[in-house]
Each structure stands twice: as C-alpha cells, then as structure tokens.
Short mmCIF file of C-alpha atoms in Angstrom, two decimals:
data_model
loop_
_atom_site.label_atom_id
_atom_site.label_comp_id
_atom_site.label_asym_id
_atom_site.label_seq_id
_atom_site.Cartn_x
_atom_site.Cartn_y
_atom_site.Cartn_z
CA UNK A 1 29.64 154.06 191.52
CA UNK A 2 27.52 152.47 194.12
CA UNK A 3 28.56 149.07 192.96
CA UNK A 4 32.25 150.03 193.40
CA UNK A 5 31.62 151.36 196.76
CA UNK A 6 29.70 148.27 197.85
CA UNK A 7 32.68 146.23 196.61
CA UNK A 8 35.00 148.36 198.75
CA UNK A 9 32.82 147.71 201.74
CA UNK A 10 32.86 143.92 201.10
CA UNK A 11 36.65 144.06 200.75
CA UNK A 12 37.03 145.85 204.14
CA UNK A 13 34.72 143.24 205.70
CA UNK A 14 36.79 140.40 204.31
CA UNK A 15 40.02 141.97 205.48
CA UNK A 16 38.58 142.34 208.89
CA UNK A 17 37.69 138.67 208.98
CA UNK A 18 41.10 137.71 207.69
CA UNK A 19 42.70 139.88 210.35
CA UNK A 20 40.76 138.22 213.08
CA UNK A 21 41.90 134.76 211.99
CA UNK A 22 44.46 133.26 214.48
CA UNK A 23 47.97 133.12 213.18
CA UNK A 24 48.34 129.38 213.11
CA UNK A 25 48.68 126.54 210.60
CA UNK A 26 44.97 125.92 210.23
CA UNK A 27 44.37 129.49 209.05
CA UNK A 28 47.16 129.38 206.56
CA UNK A 29 45.95 126.13 205.21
CA UNK A 30 42.52 127.54 204.78
CA UNK A 31 43.81 130.33 202.70
CA UNK A 32 46.23 128.36 200.38
CA UNK A 33 43.70 125.49 199.94
CA UNK A 34 41.01 127.93 199.01
CA UNK A 35 38.47 126.80 201.69
CA UNK A 36 36.96 130.23 201.47
CA UNK A 37 37.20 131.36 197.85
CA UNK A 38 36.52 135.08 198.67
CA UNK A 39 39.24 135.31 201.36
CA UNK A 40 41.81 133.38 199.41
CA UNK A 41 41.05 135.30 196.21
CA UNK A 42 41.50 138.59 197.89
CA UNK A 43 44.79 137.68 199.61
CA UNK A 44 46.09 136.08 196.31
CA UNK A 45 44.96 138.94 194.10
CA UNK A 46 46.30 141.69 196.40
CA UNK A 47 49.51 139.87 196.98
CA UNK A 48 50.15 139.20 193.34
CA UNK A 49 49.41 142.76 192.20
CA UNK A 50 51.65 144.07 194.88
CA UNK A 51 54.52 141.84 193.90
CA UNK A 52 54.20 142.53 190.21
CA UNK A 53 54.11 146.30 190.97
CA UNK A 54 57.20 145.99 193.17
CA UNK A 55 58.96 144.20 190.30
CA UNK A 56 58.28 147.11 187.97
CA UNK A 57 58.51 150.11 190.41
CA UNK A 58 60.31 151.07 193.59
CA UNK A 59 58.82 149.82 196.91
CA UNK A 60 58.25 153.52 197.97
CA UNK A 61 56.27 154.21 194.74
CA UNK A 62 54.18 151.03 195.10
CA UNK A 63 53.39 151.87 198.76
CA UNK A 64 52.46 155.50 197.90
CA UNK A 65 50.27 154.52 194.97
CA UNK A 66 48.48 151.75 196.87
CA UNK A 67 48.00 154.03 199.87
CA UNK A 68 46.49 156.70 197.61
CA UNK A 69 44.09 154.21 195.95
CA UNK A 70 42.95 153.01 199.31
CA UNK A 71 42.61 156.58 200.61
CA UNK A 72 40.60 157.68 197.53
CA UNK A 73 38.24 154.59 198.02
CA UNK A 74 37.68 155.34 201.70
CA UNK A 75 37.11 159.06 201.17
CA UNK A 76 34.68 158.34 198.24
CA UNK A 77 32.82 155.90 200.31
CA UNK A 78 32.63 158.25 203.29
CA UNK A 79 31.17 160.94 201.03
CA UNK A 80 28.78 158.58 199.36
CA UNK A 81 27.45 157.40 202.68
CA UNK A 82 27.17 160.92 204.17
CA UNK A 83 25.15 162.04 201.13
CA UNK A 84 22.92 158.97 201.21
CA UNK A 85 22.24 159.57 204.87
CA UNK A 86 21.44 163.29 204.20
CA UNK A 87 19.02 162.38 201.39
CA UNK A 88 17.37 159.56 203.22
CA UNK A 89 17.47 161.49 206.50
CA UNK A 90 19.01 158.66 208.49
CA UNK A 91 21.52 158.62 211.16
CA UNK A 92 23.64 155.46 210.55
CA UNK A 93 26.79 157.12 212.05
CA UNK A 94 30.25 156.82 210.54
CA UNK A 95 30.40 154.07 207.90
CA UNK A 96 33.90 152.95 209.26
CA UNK A 97 32.88 152.99 212.84
CA UNK A 98 33.46 149.22 213.52
CA UNK A 99 36.87 149.49 212.02
CA UNK A 100 37.81 152.68 213.84
CA UNK A 101 36.94 150.70 217.11
CA UNK A 102 38.86 147.70 215.96
CA UNK A 103 41.72 146.68 218.27
CA UNK A 104 44.89 146.44 216.15
CA UNK A 105 47.29 145.75 218.92
CA UNK A 106 49.26 142.55 218.98
CA UNK A 107 49.04 140.65 222.28
CA UNK A 108 52.26 139.73 224.06
CA UNK A 109 51.44 136.05 223.91
CA UNK A 110 51.00 136.12 220.12
CA UNK A 111 54.24 138.00 219.65
CA UNK A 112 56.04 135.45 221.87
CA UNK A 113 54.50 132.59 220.01
CA UNK A 114 55.67 134.01 216.58
CA UNK A 115 59.08 134.76 217.87
CA UNK A 116 59.40 131.33 219.38
CA UNK A 117 58.42 129.68 216.10
CA UNK A 118 60.80 131.83 214.09
CA UNK A 119 63.76 131.09 216.38
CA UNK A 120 63.02 127.44 216.30
CA UNK A 121 63.13 127.42 212.51
CA UNK A 122 66.22 129.62 212.43
CA UNK A 123 68.08 127.26 214.78
CA UNK A 124 67.12 124.25 212.69
CA UNK A 125 68.18 125.95 209.54
CA UNK A 126 71.45 126.97 210.97
CA UNK A 127 72.23 123.48 212.29
CA UNK A 128 71.38 121.95 208.90
CA UNK A 129 73.62 124.34 207.03
CA UNK A 130 76.52 123.49 209.47
CA UNK A 131 75.98 119.83 208.90
CA UNK A 132 75.98 120.22 205.19
CA UNK A 133 78.96 122.55 204.84
CA UNK A 134 81.06 120.64 207.36
CA UNK A 135 80.33 117.42 205.48
CA UNK A 136 78.89 115.44 208.41
CA UNK A 137 77.51 113.12 205.64
CA UNK A 138 79.31 113.18 202.25
CA UNK A 139 76.25 112.04 200.24
CA UNK A 140 74.08 114.77 201.74
CA UNK A 141 76.71 117.41 201.09
CA UNK A 142 77.09 116.30 197.50
CA UNK A 143 73.30 116.42 196.96
CA UNK A 144 73.38 119.95 198.56
CA UNK A 145 76.13 120.89 196.14
CA UNK A 146 74.02 119.70 193.24
CA UNK A 147 71.06 121.79 194.31
CA UNK A 148 73.31 124.86 194.72
CA UNK A 149 74.70 124.24 191.19
CA UNK A 150 71.05 124.08 189.83
CA UNK A 151 70.28 127.36 191.61
CA UNK A 152 73.17 129.11 189.74
CA UNK A 153 71.27 128.40 186.52
CA UNK A 154 67.93 129.44 188.10
CA UNK A 155 69.53 132.66 189.25
CA UNK A 156 70.81 133.24 185.70
CA UNK A 157 67.34 132.79 184.17
CA UNK A 158 65.21 134.67 186.79
CA UNK A 159 65.83 137.74 189.05
CA UNK A 160 64.93 137.68 192.73
CA UNK A 161 61.49 139.29 192.42
CA UNK A 162 60.45 136.81 189.56
CA UNK A 163 61.37 133.88 191.93
CA UNK A 164 59.33 135.53 194.67
CA UNK A 165 56.26 135.92 192.43
CA UNK A 166 56.68 132.35 191.19
CA UNK A 167 56.83 131.04 194.80
CA UNK A 168 53.82 133.15 195.87
CA UNK A 169 51.82 131.81 192.81
CA UNK A 170 52.95 128.27 193.56
CA UNK A 171 51.92 128.62 197.24
CA UNK A 172 48.29 129.25 196.18
CA UNK A 173 48.18 126.72 193.30
CA UNK A 174 50.36 123.62 193.92
CA UNK A 175 48.74 122.61 197.28
CA UNK A 176 45.29 122.69 195.70
CA UNK A 177 46.48 120.71 192.65
CA UNK A 178 48.10 118.19 194.91
CA UNK A 179 44.94 117.86 197.04
CA UNK A 180 42.81 117.24 193.86
CA UNK A 181 45.25 114.78 192.40
CA UNK A 182 46.80 113.32 195.45
CA UNK A 183 46.66 109.62 194.58
CA UNK A 184 48.28 109.91 191.13
CA UNK A 185 50.98 112.40 192.22
CA UNK A 186 51.83 110.23 195.19
CA UNK A 187 52.27 107.21 192.88
CA UNK A 188 54.82 109.15 190.74
CA UNK A 189 56.53 110.60 193.78
CA UNK A 190 56.97 107.14 195.27
CA UNK A 191 58.58 105.95 192.05
CA UNK A 192 60.95 108.86 192.04
CA UNK A 193 61.75 108.50 195.74
CA UNK A 194 62.48 104.73 195.18
CA UNK A 195 64.86 105.48 192.27
CA UNK A 196 66.67 108.12 194.21
CA UNK A 197 67.04 105.80 197.24
CA UNK A 198 68.51 103.07 194.94
CA UNK A 199 71.01 105.56 193.44
CA UNK A 200 71.97 106.99 196.83
CA UNK A 201 72.49 103.48 198.28
CA UNK A 202 74.71 102.59 195.35
CA UNK A 203 76.78 105.68 195.80
CA UNK A 204 77.05 104.99 199.44
CA UNK A 205 78.43 101.59 198.85
CA UNK A 206 80.89 102.90 196.16
CA UNK A 207 82.02 105.78 198.50
CA UNK A 208 81.88 104.39 202.08
CA UNK A 209 82.21 107.78 203.62
CA UNK A 210 79.73 109.49 205.84
CA UNK A 211 77.32 108.20 208.49
CA UNK A 212 77.77 104.58 209.40
CA UNK A 213 74.72 102.33 208.98
CA UNK A 214 72.81 101.78 212.22
CA UNK A 215 73.36 97.90 212.04
CA UNK A 216 77.08 98.38 211.63
CA UNK A 217 77.14 100.79 214.59
CA UNK A 218 75.39 98.41 216.86
CA UNK A 219 77.52 95.47 215.82
CA UNK A 220 80.68 97.53 216.62
CA UNK A 221 79.20 98.26 220.10
CA UNK A 222 78.59 94.55 220.75
CA UNK A 223 82.29 93.84 219.96
#
C-alpha cells in the first residue's frame, strides 16, 4: 500500500513538471525522443491506455472511470498521510498543498500564441487543398488522388480509433528509431526520393501540363 501511494506521489510530481514545461517545439521533442524516460513513459502510457479504453468504451465511461480511479488514489493517499502524521505526531500539513496552490490559469500570451500557430497551419492546409483540388499542378493532383485511393483501403482495414492509436504509438516510437538509425534510413530514403523524382520528371515530360519549368518561364520573359 505504501509503495502504491509513493508511486502516486511520484506520478503527481511528474505531471506537475510536465505541466510547467513551455508549450513549444523543444518540449514536444523532449517527450517523443524520450529525453526523460520517466516523463515520456508516463505520457505515453497514460495516453495509450486512454485511447485503448475509448476504443472499447464510450468517452463518458472512460472519463468517469479514470476520474474515479484518480479520486480513489488521492483520497487513499490523503488518508494515509493523515494517519502517518497522527502516529508520528508530525504536522506536515496537507499532502497536496503545493498542487492546491498551483496556478492552473493560462496566460493570455500563451493562448494567443497557440491560436496564432493553429490559424497559420489551418490557412496553409486550406491553401494546399485548394491547390490540389483545383489542379494547379496536374502531377501533384494525381499524386494526391493516389494517396486518397490508398486511404480508401486503409479506411476499410482500420477504424478511426485504431488509426489514432497507431499514430500515437508511431509518434513515440518512429522518431526515436529514426534518430538511432539516421544514417542508414537517410540512405534508403534518398534512393526512394531519387526514383520518385525520376518517375515524376518522366510523367511531366509525357504530360506537359501543370507548372512551367522555371527556366522556360524566364526564357519566355526574355522574349
């Protein structure tokens, strides 16, 4: 029992440290590259358990059970510390005092920063979809169509939550695998990229529709 309560206290401390991390690219990379195994492990484990639970039960049930589990842990820890203080005749105060005094409010600057980043990505995504669907470049639109066709098969094999779980697991595994095998993976990726470029160039020559080459555009301007 004592070991479980100590684990709960360590979990709360870790969550507090994660909460205090700035919401930036460096903090995200620190998690997905497992710079701190304890923090990354807690985030990965909690996220994976939650996603698997949501795939099997309703969101409301998962939220209720997880909340009950957390409440049971905090109540048990509170009682344990109160009994310990009474037996040892100490006055350490409330065991969750530092968390009760923790400021959970989001600053206006942080909210504006997050909103700005989200809007910038949304605008870029919308512009790219417009370019692809309105066939600004025929080859790019054909490649986009092939990707959509592949997605129809992926959608037939997996449901939405399964894809979310796979994406979450990949987020915490593939970056680290790439970091540990960067040289060999880059070699194979360069080969694939070269082949794809050659095939795309051949298609552009066979179907001269889409964006004009830069050299050709400059020569037309000279004329």
